[in-house]
Short mmCIF file of C-alpha atoms and ligand atoms in Angstrom, two decimals:
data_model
loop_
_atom_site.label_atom_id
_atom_site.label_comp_id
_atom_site.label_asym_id
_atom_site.label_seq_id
_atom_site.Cartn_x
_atom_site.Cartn_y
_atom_site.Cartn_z
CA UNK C 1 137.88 90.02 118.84
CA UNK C 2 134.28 88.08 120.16
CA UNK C 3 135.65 87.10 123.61
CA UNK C 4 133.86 84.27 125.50
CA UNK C 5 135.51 85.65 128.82
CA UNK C 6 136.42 88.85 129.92
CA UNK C 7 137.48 89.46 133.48
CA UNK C 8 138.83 92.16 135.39
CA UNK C 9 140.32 92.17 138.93
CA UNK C 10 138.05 89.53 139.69
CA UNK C 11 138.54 89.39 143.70
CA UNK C 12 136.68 86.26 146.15
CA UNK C 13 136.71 86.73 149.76
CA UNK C 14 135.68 83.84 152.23
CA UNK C 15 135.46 85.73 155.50
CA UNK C 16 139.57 86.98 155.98
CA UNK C 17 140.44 84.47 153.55
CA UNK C 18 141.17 86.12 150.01
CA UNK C 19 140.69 82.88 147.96
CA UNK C 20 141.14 84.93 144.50
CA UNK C 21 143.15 88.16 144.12
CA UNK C 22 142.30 90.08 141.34
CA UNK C 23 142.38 87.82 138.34
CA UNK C 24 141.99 89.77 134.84
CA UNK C 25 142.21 87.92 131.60
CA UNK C 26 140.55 87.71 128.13
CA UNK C 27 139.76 84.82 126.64
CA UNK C 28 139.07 84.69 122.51
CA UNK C 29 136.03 82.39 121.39
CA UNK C 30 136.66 79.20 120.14
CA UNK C 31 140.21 78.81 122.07
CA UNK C 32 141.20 76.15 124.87
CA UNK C 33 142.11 77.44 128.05
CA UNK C 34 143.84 75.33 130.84
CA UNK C 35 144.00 76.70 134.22
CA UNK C 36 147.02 75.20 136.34
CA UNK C 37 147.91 75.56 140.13
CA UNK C 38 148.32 73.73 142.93
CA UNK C 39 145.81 72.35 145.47
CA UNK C 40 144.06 75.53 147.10
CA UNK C 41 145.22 78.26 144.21
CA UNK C 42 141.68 79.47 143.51
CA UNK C 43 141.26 77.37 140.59
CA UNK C 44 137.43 76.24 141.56
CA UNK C 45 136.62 79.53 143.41
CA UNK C 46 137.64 81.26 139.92
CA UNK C 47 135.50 78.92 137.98
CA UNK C 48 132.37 78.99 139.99
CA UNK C 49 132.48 82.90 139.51
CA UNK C 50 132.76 82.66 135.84
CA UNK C 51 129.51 79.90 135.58
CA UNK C 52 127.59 82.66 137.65
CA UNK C 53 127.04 80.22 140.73
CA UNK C 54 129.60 82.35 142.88
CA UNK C 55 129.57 86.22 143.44
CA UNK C 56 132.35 87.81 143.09
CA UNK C 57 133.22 89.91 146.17
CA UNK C 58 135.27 92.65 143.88
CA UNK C 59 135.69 92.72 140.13
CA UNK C 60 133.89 92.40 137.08
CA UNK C 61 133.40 89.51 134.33
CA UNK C 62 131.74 88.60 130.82
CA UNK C 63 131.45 85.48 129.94
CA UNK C 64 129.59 84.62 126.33
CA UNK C 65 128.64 89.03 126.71
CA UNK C 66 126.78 88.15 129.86
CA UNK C 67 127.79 89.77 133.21
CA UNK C 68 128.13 87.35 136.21
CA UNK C 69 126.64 89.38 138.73
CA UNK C 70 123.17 90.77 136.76
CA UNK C 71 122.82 87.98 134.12
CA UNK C 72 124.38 84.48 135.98
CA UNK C 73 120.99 82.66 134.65
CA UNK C 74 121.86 83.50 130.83
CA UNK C 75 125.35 81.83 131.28
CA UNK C 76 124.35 78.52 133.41
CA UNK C 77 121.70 78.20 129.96
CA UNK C 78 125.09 78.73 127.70
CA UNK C 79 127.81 76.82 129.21
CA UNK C 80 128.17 73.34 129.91
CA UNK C 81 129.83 72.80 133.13
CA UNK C 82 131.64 69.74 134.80
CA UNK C 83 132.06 70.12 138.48
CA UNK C 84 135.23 69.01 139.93
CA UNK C 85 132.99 66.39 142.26
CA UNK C 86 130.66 65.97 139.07
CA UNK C 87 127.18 64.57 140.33
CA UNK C 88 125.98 61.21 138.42
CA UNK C 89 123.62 59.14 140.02
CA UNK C 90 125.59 55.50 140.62
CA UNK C 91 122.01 53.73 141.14
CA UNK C 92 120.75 54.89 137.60
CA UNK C 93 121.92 53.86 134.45
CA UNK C 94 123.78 55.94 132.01
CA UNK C 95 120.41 56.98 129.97
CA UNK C 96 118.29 57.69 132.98
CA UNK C 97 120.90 59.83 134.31
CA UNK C 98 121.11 61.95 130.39
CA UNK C 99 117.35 61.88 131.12
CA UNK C 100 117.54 63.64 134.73
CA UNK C 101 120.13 66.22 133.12
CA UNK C 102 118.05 66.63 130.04
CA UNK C 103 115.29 68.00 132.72
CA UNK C 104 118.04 70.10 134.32
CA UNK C 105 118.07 71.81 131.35
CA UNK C 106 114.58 71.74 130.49
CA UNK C 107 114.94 69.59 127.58
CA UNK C 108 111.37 68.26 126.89
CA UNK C 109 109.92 65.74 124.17
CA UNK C 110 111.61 65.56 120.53
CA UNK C 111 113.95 67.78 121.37
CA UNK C 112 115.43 66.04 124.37
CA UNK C 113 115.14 62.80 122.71
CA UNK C 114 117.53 64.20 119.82
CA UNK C 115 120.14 65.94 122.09
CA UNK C 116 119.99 62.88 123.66
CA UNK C 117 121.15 60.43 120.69
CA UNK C 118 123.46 63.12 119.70
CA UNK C 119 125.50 63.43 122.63
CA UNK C 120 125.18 59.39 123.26
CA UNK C 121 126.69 58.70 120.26
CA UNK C 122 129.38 62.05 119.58
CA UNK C 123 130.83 60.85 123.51
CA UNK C 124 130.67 56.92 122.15
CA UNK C 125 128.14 56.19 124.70
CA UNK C 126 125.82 53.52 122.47
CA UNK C 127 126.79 50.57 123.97
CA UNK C 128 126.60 51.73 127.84
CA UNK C 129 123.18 53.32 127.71
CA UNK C 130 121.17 50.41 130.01
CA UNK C 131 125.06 50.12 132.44
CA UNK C 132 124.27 51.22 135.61
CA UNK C 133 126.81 54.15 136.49
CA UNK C 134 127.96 52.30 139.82
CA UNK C 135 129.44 49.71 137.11
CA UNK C 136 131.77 52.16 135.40
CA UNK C 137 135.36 52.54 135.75
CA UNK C 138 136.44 56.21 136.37
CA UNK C 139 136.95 56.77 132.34
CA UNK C 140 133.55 55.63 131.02
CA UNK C 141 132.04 58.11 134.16
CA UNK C 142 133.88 61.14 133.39
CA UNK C 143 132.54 60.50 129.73
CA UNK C 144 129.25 60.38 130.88
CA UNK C 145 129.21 63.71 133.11
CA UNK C 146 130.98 65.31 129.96
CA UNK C 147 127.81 64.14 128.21
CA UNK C 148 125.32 65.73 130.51
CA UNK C 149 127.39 68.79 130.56
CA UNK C 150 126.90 68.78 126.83
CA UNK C 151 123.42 68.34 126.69
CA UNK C 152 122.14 71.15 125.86
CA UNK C 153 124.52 72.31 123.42
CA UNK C 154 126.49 74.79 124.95
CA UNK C 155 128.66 77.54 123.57
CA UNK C 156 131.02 77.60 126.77
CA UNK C 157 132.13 73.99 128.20
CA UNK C 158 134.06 74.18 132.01
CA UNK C 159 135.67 71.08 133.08
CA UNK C 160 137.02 71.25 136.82
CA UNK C 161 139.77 68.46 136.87
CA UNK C 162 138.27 66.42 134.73
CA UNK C 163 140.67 63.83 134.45
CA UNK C 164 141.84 63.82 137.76
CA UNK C 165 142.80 60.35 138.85
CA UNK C 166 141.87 58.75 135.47
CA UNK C 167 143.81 56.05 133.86
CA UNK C 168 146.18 57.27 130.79
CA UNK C 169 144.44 56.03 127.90
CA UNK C 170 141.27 57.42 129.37
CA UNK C 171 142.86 60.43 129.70
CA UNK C 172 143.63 60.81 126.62
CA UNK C 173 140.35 59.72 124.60
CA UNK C 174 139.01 62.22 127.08
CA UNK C 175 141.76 65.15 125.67
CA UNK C 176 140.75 63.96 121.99
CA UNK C 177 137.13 64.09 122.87
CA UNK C 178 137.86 67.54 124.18
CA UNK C 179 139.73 68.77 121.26
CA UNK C 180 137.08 67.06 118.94
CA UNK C 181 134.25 69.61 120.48
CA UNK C 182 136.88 72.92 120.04
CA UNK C 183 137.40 72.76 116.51
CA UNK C 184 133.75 72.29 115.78
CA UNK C 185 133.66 75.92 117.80
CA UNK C 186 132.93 75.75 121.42
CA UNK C 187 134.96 77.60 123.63
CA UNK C 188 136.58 75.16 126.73
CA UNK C 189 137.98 76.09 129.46
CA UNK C 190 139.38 73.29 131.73
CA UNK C 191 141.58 73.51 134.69
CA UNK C 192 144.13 70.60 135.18
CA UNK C 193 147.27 69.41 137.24
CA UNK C 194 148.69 67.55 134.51
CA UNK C 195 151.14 69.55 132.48
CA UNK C 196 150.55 66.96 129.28
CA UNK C 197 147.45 68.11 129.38
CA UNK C 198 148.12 71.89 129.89
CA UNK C 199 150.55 71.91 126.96
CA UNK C 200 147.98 71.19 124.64
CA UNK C 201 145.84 74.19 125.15
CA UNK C 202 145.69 77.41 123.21
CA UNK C 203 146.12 79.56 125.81
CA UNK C 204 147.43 78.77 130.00
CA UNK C 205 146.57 80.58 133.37
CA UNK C 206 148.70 79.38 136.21
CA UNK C 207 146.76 79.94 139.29
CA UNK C 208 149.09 80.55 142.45
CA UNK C 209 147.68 81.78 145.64
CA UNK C 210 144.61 83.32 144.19
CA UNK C 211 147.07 85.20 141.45
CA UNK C 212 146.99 85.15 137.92
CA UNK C 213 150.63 84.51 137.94
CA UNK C 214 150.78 84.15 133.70
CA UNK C 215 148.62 84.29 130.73
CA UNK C 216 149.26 83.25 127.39
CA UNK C 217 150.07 80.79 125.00
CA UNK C 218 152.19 77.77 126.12
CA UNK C 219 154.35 78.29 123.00
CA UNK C 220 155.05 81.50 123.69
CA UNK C 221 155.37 81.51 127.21
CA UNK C 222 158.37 79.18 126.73
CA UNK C 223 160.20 80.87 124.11
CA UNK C 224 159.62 83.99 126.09
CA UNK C 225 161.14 82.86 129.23
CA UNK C 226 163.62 80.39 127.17
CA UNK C 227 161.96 77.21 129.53
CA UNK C 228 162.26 73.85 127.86
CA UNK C 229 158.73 72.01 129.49
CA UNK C 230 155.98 73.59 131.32
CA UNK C 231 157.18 72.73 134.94
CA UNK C 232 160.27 74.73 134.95
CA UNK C 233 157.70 77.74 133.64
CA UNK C 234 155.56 77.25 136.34
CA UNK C 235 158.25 77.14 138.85
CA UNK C 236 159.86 80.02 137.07
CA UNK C 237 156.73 82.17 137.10
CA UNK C 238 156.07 80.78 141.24
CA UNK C 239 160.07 82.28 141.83
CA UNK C 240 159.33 85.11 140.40
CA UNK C 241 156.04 85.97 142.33
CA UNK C 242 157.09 84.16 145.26
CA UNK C 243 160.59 86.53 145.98
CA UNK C 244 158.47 88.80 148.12
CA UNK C 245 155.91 86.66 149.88
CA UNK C 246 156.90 85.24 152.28
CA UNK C 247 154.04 82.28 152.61
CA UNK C 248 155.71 81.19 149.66
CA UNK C 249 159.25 80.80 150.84
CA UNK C 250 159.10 76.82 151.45
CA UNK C 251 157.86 76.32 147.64
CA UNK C 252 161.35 78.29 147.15
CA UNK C 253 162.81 75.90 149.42
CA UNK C 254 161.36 73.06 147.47
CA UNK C 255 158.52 71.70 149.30
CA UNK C 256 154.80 72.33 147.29
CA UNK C 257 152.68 72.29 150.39
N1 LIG Y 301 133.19 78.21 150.58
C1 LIG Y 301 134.42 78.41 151.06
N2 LIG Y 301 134.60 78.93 152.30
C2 LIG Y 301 135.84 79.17 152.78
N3 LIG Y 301 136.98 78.92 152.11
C3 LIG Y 301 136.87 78.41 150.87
C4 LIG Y 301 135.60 78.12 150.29
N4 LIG Y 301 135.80 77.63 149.03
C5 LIG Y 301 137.14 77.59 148.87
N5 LIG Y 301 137.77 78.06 149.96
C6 LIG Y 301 139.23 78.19 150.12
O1 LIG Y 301 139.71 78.95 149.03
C7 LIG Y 301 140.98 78.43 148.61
C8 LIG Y 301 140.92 78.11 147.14
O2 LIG Y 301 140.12 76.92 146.98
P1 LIG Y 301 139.79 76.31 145.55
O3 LIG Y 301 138.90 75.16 145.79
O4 LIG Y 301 139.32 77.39 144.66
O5 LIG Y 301 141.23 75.82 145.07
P2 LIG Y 301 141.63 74.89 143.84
O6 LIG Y 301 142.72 75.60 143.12
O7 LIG Y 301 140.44 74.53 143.07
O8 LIG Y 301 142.25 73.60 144.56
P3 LIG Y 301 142.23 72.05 144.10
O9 LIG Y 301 143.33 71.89 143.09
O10 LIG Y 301 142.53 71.31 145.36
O11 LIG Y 301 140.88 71.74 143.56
C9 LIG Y 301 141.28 77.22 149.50
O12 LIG Y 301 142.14 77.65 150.54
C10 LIG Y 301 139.93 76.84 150.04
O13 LIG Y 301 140.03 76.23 151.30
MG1 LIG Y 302 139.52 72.80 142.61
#
């Protein structure tokens, strides 16, 4: 199977503070993958390791064949990646910022000039080239950081909460968008806290305290653990791991702080 991510007992330790604890999965080319967790699970610390930006303190990973700790520059060249505070410029318009992130990426002449038309108009972008970014509602931005993310044609795409505090529909032209871009081939992974989002990916990490807590197909998941919606998984899966810590005793009390 050509795996776009491979990771084994991937471990991240800030001072004391274990943020991830040995997080192995494999992820198959071509699939959608939604991490979901809580506020402070490890989601982000997880996904700056696999874009090479963060060293792993134990572990090992592949993503697109390339190891994170030798070869992070081959894999910031092959993935597009959308930071959970994504970086547009407000005082530039939407071109002039594709034309900062085409230099990012060392886009130059023709070749810039085509990526940018093509991601302008696959993102629907034609119309808001000459808006300044400050004018945008939170929708038409996130569409333009997934089209500087997509620049330069990646293989990988990584959206950190992509959506988060986005209106409905533009949450969902987003999702399309999204699942638009997989079938044509690219591997995405994209963490989330919405579970209508989560439900529609191939395959589902729940992050909980810096654990993998369960890996695998939504579908499946459910039918395994006879769970009707993706919340009573997830709180299933958090019971189960959470019986013998005792940090986690007030999520089995109810609370989710
Ligand atoms: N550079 C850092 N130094 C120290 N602690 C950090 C650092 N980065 C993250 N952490 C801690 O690691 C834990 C995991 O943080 P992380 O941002 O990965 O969580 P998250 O799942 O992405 O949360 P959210 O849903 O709020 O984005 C948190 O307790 C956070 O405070
Ligand atoms: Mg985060």
């Amino acid at each position: 199977m050509n795996l776009a991510i491979d990771c084994q007992g991937l471990v991240k330790r800030f001072g004391t503070y274990t943020a991830v604890q040995g997080v192995s999965f494999q992820l198959p080319a071509g699939a959608i993958m939604g991490f979901v967790g809580p506020n402070g699970a490890g989601k982000t610390t997880l996904i700056r390791m696999l874009c090479g930006v963060l060293v792993p303190t134990e572990g090992r990973a592949t993503v697109l064949g390339y190891d994170v700790l030798t070869q992070p520059e081959e894999i910031k060249q092959r993935i597009g990646y959308m930071s959970q505070k994504f970086s547009l410029y407000d005082d530039l318009t939407v071109r002039e910022n594709l034309d900062f992130y085409a230099g990012v990426y060392s886009l130059q002449g023709k070749m810039a000039k085509e990526q940018k038309t093509r991601v302008i108009e696959r993102i629907g972008l034609v119309e808001r080239t000459s808006q300044l970014v400050s004018s945008l509602s939170g929708g038409w931005k996130q569409r333009v950081a997934l089209a500087c993310a997509l620049l330069h044609s990646p293989q990988l795409l990584i959206l950190d909460e992509p959506t988060a505090g986005v209106d409905p529909v533009s949450r969902r032209i987003f999702l399309d968008l999204i699942h638009q871009l997989a079938k044509e081939g690219m591997t995405i992974l994209v963490s989330t806290h919405y579970m209508d989002e989560a439900a529609t990916c191939d395959y589902l990490g729940f992050v909980f305290y810096g654990h993998l807590i369960a890996f695998g197909s939504p579908d499946e998941m459910k039918e395994k653990e006879a769970k009707d919606n993706l919340d009573d998984l997830f709180i299933y899966y958090v019971e189960n791991e959470a019986s013998d810590d005792p940090r986690n005793l007030a999520l089995k009390k109810g609370g989710r702080g």
